[in-house]
CSV table of C-alpha atoms in Angstrom, one decimal:
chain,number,residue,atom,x,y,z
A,1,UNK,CA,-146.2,-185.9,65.5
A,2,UNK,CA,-145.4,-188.1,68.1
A,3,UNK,CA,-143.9,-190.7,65.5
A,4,UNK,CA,-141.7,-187.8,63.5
A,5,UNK,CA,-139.7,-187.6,66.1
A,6,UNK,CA,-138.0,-190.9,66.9
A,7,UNK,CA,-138.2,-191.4,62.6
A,8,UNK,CA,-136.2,-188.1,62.5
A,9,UNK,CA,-133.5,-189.6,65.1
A,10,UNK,CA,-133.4,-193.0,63.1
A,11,UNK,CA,-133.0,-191.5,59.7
A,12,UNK,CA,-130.4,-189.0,61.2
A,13,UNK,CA,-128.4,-191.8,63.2
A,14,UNK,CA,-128.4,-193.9,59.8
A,15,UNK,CA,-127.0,-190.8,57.6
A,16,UNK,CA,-124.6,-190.3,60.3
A,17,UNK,CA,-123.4,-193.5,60.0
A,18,UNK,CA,-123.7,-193.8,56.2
A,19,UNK,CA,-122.1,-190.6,55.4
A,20,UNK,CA,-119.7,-189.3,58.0
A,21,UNK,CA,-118.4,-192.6,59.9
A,22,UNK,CA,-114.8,-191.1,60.9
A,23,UNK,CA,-116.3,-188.4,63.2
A,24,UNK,CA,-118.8,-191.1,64.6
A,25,UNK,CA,-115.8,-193.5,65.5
A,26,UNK,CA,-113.6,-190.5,66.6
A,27,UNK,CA,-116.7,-189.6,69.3
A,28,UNK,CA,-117.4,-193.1,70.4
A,29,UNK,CA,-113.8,-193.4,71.1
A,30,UNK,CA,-114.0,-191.2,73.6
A,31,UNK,CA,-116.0,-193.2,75.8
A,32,UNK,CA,-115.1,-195.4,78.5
A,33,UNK,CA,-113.8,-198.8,76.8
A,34,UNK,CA,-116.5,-200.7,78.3
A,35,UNK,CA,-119.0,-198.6,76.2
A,36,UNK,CA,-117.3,-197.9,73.3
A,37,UNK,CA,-116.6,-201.0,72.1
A,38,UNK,CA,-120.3,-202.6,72.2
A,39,UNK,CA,-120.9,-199.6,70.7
A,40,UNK,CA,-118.2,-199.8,67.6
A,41,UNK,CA,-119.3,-203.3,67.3
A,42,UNK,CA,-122.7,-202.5,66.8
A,43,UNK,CA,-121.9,-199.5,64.1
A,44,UNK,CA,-119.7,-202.0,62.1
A,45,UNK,CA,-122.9,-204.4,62.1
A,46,UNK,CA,-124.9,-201.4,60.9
A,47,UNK,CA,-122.3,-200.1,58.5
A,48,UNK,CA,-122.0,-203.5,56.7
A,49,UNK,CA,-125.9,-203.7,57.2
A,50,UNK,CA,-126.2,-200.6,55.1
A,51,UNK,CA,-123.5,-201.0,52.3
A,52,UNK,CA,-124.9,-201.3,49.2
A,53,UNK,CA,-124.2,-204.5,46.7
A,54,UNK,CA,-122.0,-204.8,43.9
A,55,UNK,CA,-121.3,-207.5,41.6
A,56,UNK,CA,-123.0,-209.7,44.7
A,57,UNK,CA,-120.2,-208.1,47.2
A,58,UNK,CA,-120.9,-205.6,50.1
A,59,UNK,CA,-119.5,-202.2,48.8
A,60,UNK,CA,-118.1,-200.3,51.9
A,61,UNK,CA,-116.0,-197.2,51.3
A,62,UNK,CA,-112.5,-197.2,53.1
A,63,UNK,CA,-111.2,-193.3,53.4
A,64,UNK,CA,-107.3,-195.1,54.2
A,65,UNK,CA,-107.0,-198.0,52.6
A,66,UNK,CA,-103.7,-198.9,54.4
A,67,UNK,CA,-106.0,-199.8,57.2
A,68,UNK,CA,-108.1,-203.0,55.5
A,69,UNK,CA,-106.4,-205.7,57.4
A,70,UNK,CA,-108.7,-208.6,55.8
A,71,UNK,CA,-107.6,-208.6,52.3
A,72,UNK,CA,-104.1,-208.1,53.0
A,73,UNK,CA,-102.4,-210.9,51.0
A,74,UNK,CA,-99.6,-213.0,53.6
A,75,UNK,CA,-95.6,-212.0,52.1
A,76,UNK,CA,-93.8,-214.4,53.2
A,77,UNK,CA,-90.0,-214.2,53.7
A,78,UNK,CA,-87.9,-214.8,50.2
């Protein structure tokens, strides 16, 4: 029993982040910059940790896509 427990608290903390990362971000936010954004850093590592592959490429789901900054193409002026 005393190994269920901290196995429960990893595989909840991994579903949590897997499955309902919005409400994660919008509690960590909360906290004290100096906390939060170790904290955000290390649920991004985890995140891209846990996305599965597809076609060789990590497969993370983006609920607003408006906010991916990294594959925005540069528009120049015309």
């Amino acid at each position: 029993m005393a190994v269920a427990g901290p196995m429960v608290l990893v595989a909840a903390a991994v579903w949590t982040v897997q499955a309902q990362p919005r409400a994660l971000r919008e509690a960590i936010s909360v906290l004290p910059a100096s906390v939060a954004q170790p904290v955000l850093g290390g649920l991004d590592a985890l995140a891209v940790g846990l996305a599965p592959r597809r076609d060789g490429l990590r497969w993370i789901e983006v609920a607003d896509p408006s906010s991916r900054k990294a594959d925005k193409l540069q528009v120049g002026s015309r």
